[in-house]
Amino acid sequence: MSLPQILFLVVGVITLGAAVAVVTSRNVLHSAFLLALTFFGVAVLYVLLDTPYLAAAQVLVYIGAISVLIIFAIMLSRKVAAPHLVQRNSQWLLSLIVAVLLFGVLAYLTLQAAWPAAKQALGVDAIGGLGEAFVGTYALPFEVVSVVLLVALVGAIIIARER
Amino acid sequence: MVPLSWFLILGAALFCIGVYGVLSRRNAIGILMGVELILNAVNINLIAFWRYRTPDQLTGLVFAVFVMAIAAAEAAVGLALIIAIYRTRNTVIVEDVDLLKM
Amino acid sequence: MNLIGLLSPELILLATGLLVLILDMAFHGKEGRREWLPFVAIAGLIVFLIAASFLWGTHTSLLSDMMAVDSFALFFKVVAGLSTLLVILASWDYFQGKTPYEGEFYGLLVLAALAITLAAASTDLIMVYLSMEFLSIGSYILVGYLREDPKSNEGAIKYFLYGAVASGIMLYGMSLVYGVTGTTNLAQIAQVFAAGKLTDDMLWLMLPALIMLLAGFGFKIALVPFHQWSPDAYEGAPTPVTAFLSVGPKAAGFAILMRVFLAAFPAFQLDWAAVLAAISMITMTLGNVVALKQTNIKRMLAYSSIAHAGYILIGFASVALDSPSLFNGVNGVLLYLLGYLFSNVGVFVAVIAFENATGSNQIPDYAGLIKRSPWLAGTLFVLLLSLTGIPATAGFLGKFFVFAAAINVQFYVLALVGIVNAAIAAFYYLNVARYMFFVPSQEESHIAIAPALAVALGVATFATLLIGLYPQPFIEFANQSVRLLGVF
Amino acid sequence: MTELYDWVRLIPLFPFLAFAIILLFTQRNQKLSTYLAWVGIGLSWLLGWTIVFRAIGDAHVLEEGFRAPIFSIPTGRGLLQLGFQVDALTTAMLFMVPFVCLMIFIYSKGYMHGDPRYSRFFAYISLFATGMLGLIVSDNLLLLYIFWEVMGLCSYLLIGFWYEKPSAMKAGLKAFITTRIGDVIMFLGMLLLYSTTGTLSFHEIFSEETLHFLKETTVWLPLVGTVSVAPVIAVLLFGGAVGKSAQFPLHVWLPDAMEGPTPVSALIHAATMVSAGVYLVARMFPIFALLPETASMSVVAFIGGFTALFAATIALAQDDIKRVLAYSTISQLGYMIAALGVGAYVAATFHLITHAFFKALLFLGSGSVIHGAGTQDMMEMGGLRKKMPITFWTFAAGMLALAGVPPFAGFWSKDEILAHAFEEFMHKGVVSWPFFVWLVLSLGALLTAFYMARQVFLTFYGETRSHHVHAHESPKVMTYPLIALAVFAVFLGFVGVPEEFPVLGPLFGHNLFHHIVGHGYPATPLNWGVMGLSVLLALTGLFLGWLVYGRNPLKEGQPDPMTKLGPVYTLLRNKYYIDEFYSKFIVRPAVALATLLFRFDNSWVIDPFVNLVGKVGAWLSDLGRIFDLNIIDGIVNGVAAVTAWFGKILRLTQTGKAQNYLLVAILTVLLLLGLYLYLPM
């Protein structure tokens, strides 16, 4: 087993373990911190996939922004998010069965295909290319995303601002 | 060398964990975390496919970046809605939010 | 035409939306309501429709094949513009005193219209995803706009949670499509399949991917069983938003469904057509049957709009673009959507007028409406007839075309189920008519309708009748709009 | 001068204009509304008859038809031409419809006098006339269907006109929905026809090539397999006729439709709506007759014949003067449908026309009686002959025509149907539809004469059986239309006298009617035996009626002699319990199913299930704890848990949970994926 494989397995186990803990923990705040850990694990995977730039973005956006937002929200509603409350609903068992079956189906579908085992050489300069793509090939989606962010911002303020 | 299928299985697992979280958490914020897991699973898929199948183009990479941006926008709106609900109802338990039915 | 010219409708919408937001901010805190803001939005929309009309007949793709400028996209530009115009008229008096952010509402609504036009024009999975999310995020905000109303909140949070998961599933499907074909461009995806170089194990992944895409599209259209958010969101949302939701995002969902499946997956038509036919039958039956039992008119209309989505889907499940017949399916979908736009928004305008005057959404409260406001009762009656599908109204034309499309490809069972459902639907639509005309009410006071609402109601009724009585130009329009870039 | 025929476009327009003007402008002014409606229908009548009398002498129009296009819809295969036309069948209908409508319009002025929604009534009947006139001049099925639905809508408005009466409202809805069931089937037939031939316009469908093409084409149907397409189209289209012409089993709306004002009953039962169904079958007759050996014709013959006898028996035991006429209408429509089923195209059309005149007369006559006597119950009437002489004499003329007594109009048309059926039966033998039709219709003729005699004797003879009936003759505006219609009821039959009939035949132009509509169909030869038998049956029926009701007129409080039939009477009086059957076996299960589905979606079948699974899980984990605690406590806890669990299951109407919704969505995806993985293996 090569080094990258070992690294993958270690990071993968940590990521999935953290993810499982996120959805099962009784304390929502713990969930939020574990979520940040999951995000970090995914960032490491991105490094394994030769995209350190994306790993940095992952850390910035997911850990720096989304996790923090979530923790804020938990703090704001802390009274009802107290650790002693049961955090799973009445359909959890059925959900578990569904999730496991879904995983079975997806895993079967992905494994039956003959995917390439090895990477090819990287054909583009990922960071520079990405920068060019956003103002070139993907200029339109880029603009759309900026408008979406604006709308989300305006909407979030309208809905959540203190009276 | 890590085979592509390993990444895909990891993505599928993360996706299903997210689905379970979405279906089973009582707390709206918990459900939102499940959604974030789903989006991360998709991103793993996208980047892995990009790296192994079309490393000479940027499509998958760009797609993943856009998904991140949209995830942030979605989280902002979602959390705003959760806070609004908390203000009017004093709860973030989704099961208890069921005035509308029939 | 240069890039700016080709993009001018979208740019005008963007500018209008931002202008409304900025003007609202600039005049914040001044005396009185900023009553002229809706006029800015309306003016922008009219300019948008005019600019769009200049693109009639243009067929090209823009910005590295990210979006198409074709008749199909143009049709949905018209749908988006008209429905937003009517909804703005309908919301004129609605928000007064209900929210301090009345101005922003019009800005967000115009931006939602922009999202619909982008969705209908997207020719790349990335753009499809982004424009759908654009529309979804806008819609969540609009549904939850009355933040102090628990129902509005609740509708929004349910809509949001459902939408976020549905788009996640769809995204997973998109990642599979990308993984197998190595591209996100719809035309290139089709080329990969057409080249026939994919091995069976790869092709095997495509139908699961399509099923996952369908979850996302089905959510936008509210197809059974991805429909359950819609009655709650429709009831909870401010009524003008409900009117918008029942038309705009639904049309966008259909546009995306048709373009993606036709442009990227024609190779799998046998499979998806069968699944869509089954979903269509379930959708209209469930929508109709449950609508029978509703007493809240907004919920009734929510379920009826689910049923309408089922009828419309008949057309697409029976698509046969190469058939020499007049009924190629897609034109039926377009005609249906056009008629449905006017009839359904019209009905909602009537509901808003009634709600503004009485504060009620219960069907029994419509008793004796003919005495209290003959204009309201009369127009509502015509619009309900159109939704029922009575000849000489727009609703009949759409139903005729989609049912005929099913017959055309020998989907007899589908046509039969559709027609039986159309007959069932008469019960609950006429039930409202029964209350309005035949049940006397204790309340006798006259109902006054605000001028903006009266205009919207008149326009909707007139258009409904016009399409029904003089369908020729509209059929022509729909026939032309079937032209999808790279497909037909 | 073909230009005259071009004016056919205006015929439906006049009443429509009247409708629009009355509704929009003259609601307040009753007089003006009346005159507007009169002028509208009057102009249609004048123009219609001008066209009719020109067309009669114009062999080209009768054989080929004249088409006046209105607009066209571009299609993939060319143009879908929509327009109006004049041809033989249209000519015949155009002779009847506007005139009968006009009479009813005039009559309505007297009958509706003093009604609070007087103007609106005239607006509605004008629209109704628009529907019928448009229908008969349409040159294609699509336009025909549109006018057909306009009439359906009007019937809803008119039957429910006195909506203060709950029964009227219910009857209106019943008519609308029952006929809509037929319309749905008809619409399917239309679509199938269009998808097969690519056209809906009559002259294209009936062209040699298209008919030949239809003959050769087959269609695959689930359960049935591959069959010829023409009979399928024919049977589907016939579904529309069954609904509109109130044939069994969709006849239930028509008797209830008498809840509307009587002129409406006359319109619906005589001149317009019910004729539309027969007209449709007659119009599409080439398709029915394309493959005469297949099911389509036998279905038509059977339904028609059965309805004719079935409705006639019900009419025997009704006390309501309008209800008797309603069932007699159903029965007579059965005659026409059955006639078409054995190929007697000309005879059926002829009966359609004559029947419209005398049935309109009978309905208006009954309206006059109701107007004068103030009741609809024949058991309370009696002796009205002296007080309402004009009504009596005209009603008697209608009655004799309906009973089939020579030389009244109904005799000739009914006899032609019987003669044709007999002729066919002679060809095909006893085990054939024509024999069934001949037998059933002959029996029906006897019953018809009997119940009509019963009606006349109960109403006009003897003494008044109720002290609050103070009858008086109706005003002139009502009696004049009766007289006009009576003239037709007496003499109209002469246009269809068989050619061989001594004296009368040559005198009236050698079967003029056959000359008009019968192009391409051989004339039915005169059969003295059949004619003698039908006269005998009619006279026997009348005689029996006189024996039971005329010789000793019923006194007040005396029971109807029909009650002596015992259970048969009860069965007939309750109309074979068909309404009850529908209510119990169709309406109620449908409502129950709706409730069930509703529960499934909302009160959540899945929710209890989800909770069950969840609770079982929690319960199992509790079990371990229960064992640890002391036994008594454990039992108490267990019982409490189980009770709470049951309580929760029973209380499971909690809904509106977003995650339940999501579970369904994801389950669906999973199910579809699973199905996909499973199926190819």
PDB file of C-alpha atoms in Angstrom, chain C residues 20-152:
ATOM      1  CA  VAL C  20     -35.468  49.176  -7.414  1.00  0.00           C
ATOM      2  CA  LEU C  21     -33.333  47.970  -4.515  1.00  0.00           C
ATOM      3  CA  ILE C  22     -31.122  51.059  -4.661  1.00  0.00           C
ATOM      4  CA  LEU C  23     -33.988  53.545  -5.067  1.00  0.00           C
ATOM      5  CA  ASP C  24     -35.744  51.967  -2.124  1.00  0.00           C
ATOM      6  CA  MET C  25     -32.615  52.417  -0.046  1.00  0.00           C
ATOM      7  CA  ALA C  26     -31.981  55.954  -1.280  1.00  0.00           C
ATOM      8  CA  PHE C  27     -35.454  57.156  -0.372  1.00  0.00           C
ATOM      9  CA  HIS C  28     -35.614  55.241   2.848  1.00  0.00           C
ATOM     10  CA  GLY C  29     -37.172  57.055   5.741  1.00  0.00           C
ATOM     11  CA  LYS C  30     -38.860  59.707   3.598  1.00  0.00           C
ATOM     12  CA  GLU C  31     -42.472  60.544   4.195  1.00  0.00           C
ATOM     13  CA  GLY C  32     -45.117  58.095   3.017  1.00  0.00           C
ATOM     14  CA  ARG C  33     -44.891  54.889   1.029  1.00  0.00           C
ATOM     15  CA  ARG C  34     -42.710  54.861  -2.015  1.00  0.00           C
ATOM     16  CA  GLU C  35     -45.749  54.170  -4.150  1.00  0.00           C
ATOM     17  CA  TRP C  36     -43.962  54.811  -7.412  1.00  0.00           C
ATOM     18  CA  LEU C  37     -41.522  51.928  -6.923  1.00  0.00           C
ATOM     19  CA  PRO C  38     -43.771  49.298  -8.536  1.00  0.00           C
ATOM     20  CA  PHE C  39     -43.986  51.584 -11.572  1.00  0.00           C
ATOM     21  CA  VAL C  40     -40.208  51.409 -11.932  1.00  0.00           C
ATOM     22  CA  ALA C  41     -40.407  47.624 -11.842  1.00  0.00           C
ATOM     23  CA  ILE C  42     -43.300  47.575 -14.310  1.00  0.00           C
ATOM     24  CA  ALA C  43     -41.532  49.938 -16.665  1.00  0.00           C
ATOM     25  CA  GLY C  44     -38.421  47.774 -16.490  1.00  0.00           C
ATOM     26  CA  LEU C  45     -40.421  44.656 -17.266  1.00  0.00           C
ATOM     27  CA  ILE C  46     -42.107  46.290 -20.230  1.00  0.00           C
ATOM     28  CA  VAL C  47     -38.756  47.424 -21.615  1.00  0.00           C
ATOM     29  CA  PHE C  48     -37.525  43.882 -21.014  1.00  0.00           C
ATOM     30  CA  LEU C  49     -40.405  42.399 -23.017  1.00  0.00           C
ATOM     31  CA  ILE C  50     -39.797  44.853 -25.841  1.00  0.00           C
ATOM     32  CA  ALA C  51     -36.064  44.089 -25.863  1.00  0.00           C
ATOM     33  CA  ALA C  52     -36.840  40.381 -25.854  1.00  0.00           C
ATOM     34  CA  SER C  53     -39.136  40.772 -28.853  1.00  0.00           C
ATOM     35  CA  PHE C  54     -36.173  41.970 -30.912  1.00  0.00           C
ATOM     36  CA  LEU C  55     -34.588  38.563 -30.418  1.00  0.00           C
ATOM     37  CA  TRP C  56     -37.471  36.857 -32.250  1.00  0.00           C
ATOM     38  CA  GLY C  57     -35.983  34.407 -34.693  1.00  0.00           C
ATOM     39  CA  THR C  58     -32.409  34.715 -33.423  1.00  0.00           C
ATOM     40  CA  HIS C  59     -30.682  31.398 -32.885  1.00  0.00           C
ATOM     41  CA  THR C  60     -27.264  31.396 -31.337  1.00  0.00           C
ATOM     42  CA  SER C  61     -25.413  30.501 -28.218  1.00  0.00           C
ATOM     43  CA  LEU C  62     -23.558  32.861 -25.953  1.00  0.00           C
ATOM     44  CA  LEU C  63     -20.514  33.032 -23.741  1.00  0.00           C
ATOM     45  CA  SER C  64     -18.835  29.693 -24.444  1.00  0.00           C
ATOM     46  CA  ASP C  65     -22.126  27.854 -24.914  1.00  0.00           C
ATOM     47  CA  MET C  66     -23.353  28.719 -21.458  1.00  0.00           C
ATOM     48  CA  MET C  67     -26.729  29.941 -22.608  1.00  0.00           C
ATOM     49  CA  ALA C  68     -28.840  29.819 -25.722  1.00  0.00           C
ATOM     50  CA  VAL C  69     -30.634  32.609 -27.469  1.00  0.00           C
ATOM     51  CA  ASP C  70     -33.438  30.690 -29.177  1.00  0.00           C
ATOM     52  CA  SER C  71     -37.212  30.819 -29.597  1.00  0.00           C
ATOM     53  CA  PHE C  72     -37.679  28.399 -26.746  1.00  0.00           C
ATOM     54  CA  ALA C  73     -35.829  30.643 -24.331  1.00  0.00           C
ATOM     55  CA  LEU C  74     -37.684  33.639 -25.732  1.00  0.00           C
ATOM     56  CA  PHE C  75     -41.019  31.986 -24.986  1.00  0.00           C
ATOM     57  CA  PHE C  76     -40.068  31.627 -21.346  1.00  0.00           C
ATOM     58  CA  LYS C  77     -38.808  35.197 -21.248  1.00  0.00           C
ATOM     59  CA  VAL C  78     -42.332  36.212 -22.235  1.00  0.00           C
ATOM     60  CA  VAL C  79     -43.835  33.904 -19.610  1.00  0.00           C
ATOM     61  CA  ALA C  80     -41.519  35.256 -16.914  1.00  0.00           C
ATOM     62  CA  GLY C  81     -42.162  38.879 -17.883  1.00  0.00           C
ATOM     63  CA  LEU C  82     -45.940  38.566 -18.088  1.00  0.00           C
ATOM     64  CA  SER C  83     -46.353  36.589 -14.892  1.00  0.00           C
ATOM     65  CA  THR C  84     -44.130  38.972 -12.963  1.00  0.00           C
ATOM     66  CA  LEU C  85     -46.041  41.964 -14.342  1.00  0.00           C
ATOM     67  CA  LEU C  86     -49.350  40.510 -13.214  1.00  0.00           C
ATOM     68  CA  VAL C  87     -47.946  39.561  -9.818  1.00  0.00           C
ATOM     69  CA  ILE C  88     -46.627  43.081  -9.276  1.00  0.00           C
ATOM     70  CA  LEU C  89     -50.072  44.466 -10.038  1.00  0.00           C
ATOM     71  CA  ALA C  90     -51.525  41.919  -7.668  1.00  0.00           C
ATOM     72  CA  SER C  91     -49.214  42.859  -4.798  1.00  0.00           C
ATOM     73  CA  TRP C  92     -49.896  46.590  -5.022  1.00  0.00           C
ATOM     74  CA  ASP C  93     -52.008  46.831  -1.912  1.00  0.00           C
ATOM     75  CA  TYR C  94     -51.187  43.537  -0.352  1.00  0.00           C
ATOM     76  CA  PHE C  95     -48.032  44.373   1.571  1.00  0.00           C
ATOM     77  CA  GLN C  96     -49.156  47.710   2.924  1.00  0.00           C
ATOM     78  CA  GLY C  97     -48.660  47.591   6.661  1.00  0.00           C
ATOM     79  CA  LYS C  98     -47.570  43.970   6.605  1.00  0.00           C
ATOM     80  CA  THR C  99     -43.854  44.482   6.137  1.00  0.00           C
ATOM     81  CA  PRO C 100     -41.457  47.425   6.331  1.00  0.00           C
ATOM     82  CA  TYR C 101     -39.630  46.097   3.249  1.00  0.00           C
ATOM     83  CA  GLU C 102     -42.221  46.664   0.577  1.00  0.00           C
ATOM     84  CA  GLY C 103     -39.778  48.178  -1.889  1.00  0.00           C
ATOM     85  CA  GLU C 104     -37.288  45.325  -1.784  1.00  0.00           C
ATOM     86  CA  PHE C 105     -40.092  42.928  -2.639  1.00  0.00           C
ATOM     87  CA  TYR C 106     -40.414  44.316  -6.141  1.00  0.00           C
ATOM     88  CA  GLY C 107     -36.661  44.226  -6.627  1.00  0.00           C
ATOM     89  CA  LEU C 108     -36.433  40.598  -5.558  1.00  0.00           C
ATOM     90  CA  LEU C 109     -39.424  39.681  -7.714  1.00  0.00           C
ATOM     91  CA  VAL C 110     -37.770  41.177 -10.794  1.00  0.00           C
ATOM     92  CA  LEU C 111     -34.558  39.299 -10.000  1.00  0.00           C
ATOM     93  CA  ALA C 112     -36.609  36.085  -9.676  1.00  0.00           C
ATOM     94  CA  ALA C 113     -37.917  36.776 -13.190  1.00  0.00           C
ATOM     95  CA  LEU C 114     -34.286  37.085 -14.269  1.00  0.00           C
ATOM     96  CA  ALA C 115     -33.646  33.669 -12.734  1.00  0.00           C
ATOM     97  CA  ILE C 116     -36.503  32.182 -14.778  1.00  0.00           C
ATOM     98  CA  THR C 117     -35.173  33.619 -18.028  1.00  0.00           C
ATOM     99  CA  LEU C 118     -31.695  32.301 -17.253  1.00  0.00           C
ATOM    100  CA  ALA C 119     -33.047  28.884 -16.328  1.00  0.00           C
ATOM    101  CA  ALA C 120     -34.905  28.568 -19.621  1.00  0.00           C
ATOM    102  CA  ALA C 121     -31.832  29.586 -21.600  1.00  0.00           C
ATOM    103  CA  SER C 122     -29.188  27.511 -19.799  1.00  0.00           C
ATOM    104  CA  THR C 123     -27.347  25.053 -22.019  1.00  0.00           C
ATOM    105  CA  ASP C 124     -24.791  23.898 -19.506  1.00  0.00           C
ATOM    106  CA  LEU C 125     -25.367  21.879 -16.346  1.00  0.00           C
ATOM    107  CA  ILE C 126     -23.446  24.476 -14.349  1.00  0.00           C
ATOM    108  CA  MET C 127     -25.777  27.211 -15.556  1.00  0.00           C
ATOM    109  CA  VAL C 128     -28.786  24.963 -14.988  1.00  0.00           C
ATOM    110  CA  TYR C 129     -27.734  24.441 -11.407  1.00  0.00           C
ATOM    111  CA  LEU C 130     -26.915  28.082 -10.769  1.00  0.00           C
ATOM    112  CA  SER C 131     -30.073  29.487 -12.283  1.00  0.00           C
ATOM    113  CA  MET C 132     -32.205  26.963 -10.427  1.00  0.00           C
ATOM    114  CA  GLU C 133     -30.540  27.896  -7.155  1.00  0.00           C
ATOM    115  CA  PHE C 134     -30.932  31.569  -8.016  1.00  0.00           C
ATOM    116  CA  LEU C 135     -34.643  31.037  -8.471  1.00  0.00           C
ATOM    117  CA  SER C 136     -34.922  28.831  -5.389  1.00  0.00           C
ATOM    118  CA  ILE C 137     -33.119  31.207  -3.066  1.00  0.00           C
ATOM    119  CA  GLY C 138     -35.208  34.086  -4.365  1.00  0.00           C
ATOM    120  CA  SER C 139     -38.360  32.052  -3.828  1.00  0.00           C
ATOM    121  CA  TYR C 140     -37.445  31.030  -0.269  1.00  0.00           C
ATOM    122  CA  ILE C 141     -37.030  34.675   0.612  1.00  0.00           C
ATOM    123  CA  LEU C 142     -40.293  35.690  -1.044  1.00  0.00           C
ATOM    124  CA  VAL C 143     -42.231  32.920   0.718  1.00  0.00           C
ATOM    125  CA  GLY C 144     -40.811  33.928   4.087  1.00  0.00           C
ATOM    126  CA  TYR C 145     -41.233  37.608   3.363  1.00  0.00           C
ATOM    127  CA  LEU C 146     -43.757  38.258   6.128  1.00  0.00           C
ATOM    128  CA  ARG C 147     -41.249  37.392   8.797  1.00  0.00           C
ATOM    129  CA  GLU C 148     -43.602  38.111  11.652  1.00  0.00           C
ATOM    130  CA  ASP C 149     -46.289  35.794  10.303  1.00  0.00           C
ATOM    131  CA  PRO C 150     -45.640  32.276  11.645  1.00  0.00           C
ATOM    132  CA  LYS C 151     -47.291  30.715   8.604  1.00  0.00           C
ATOM    133  CA  SER C 152     -45.060  32.588   6.211  1.00  0.00           C
TER     134      SER C 152
END
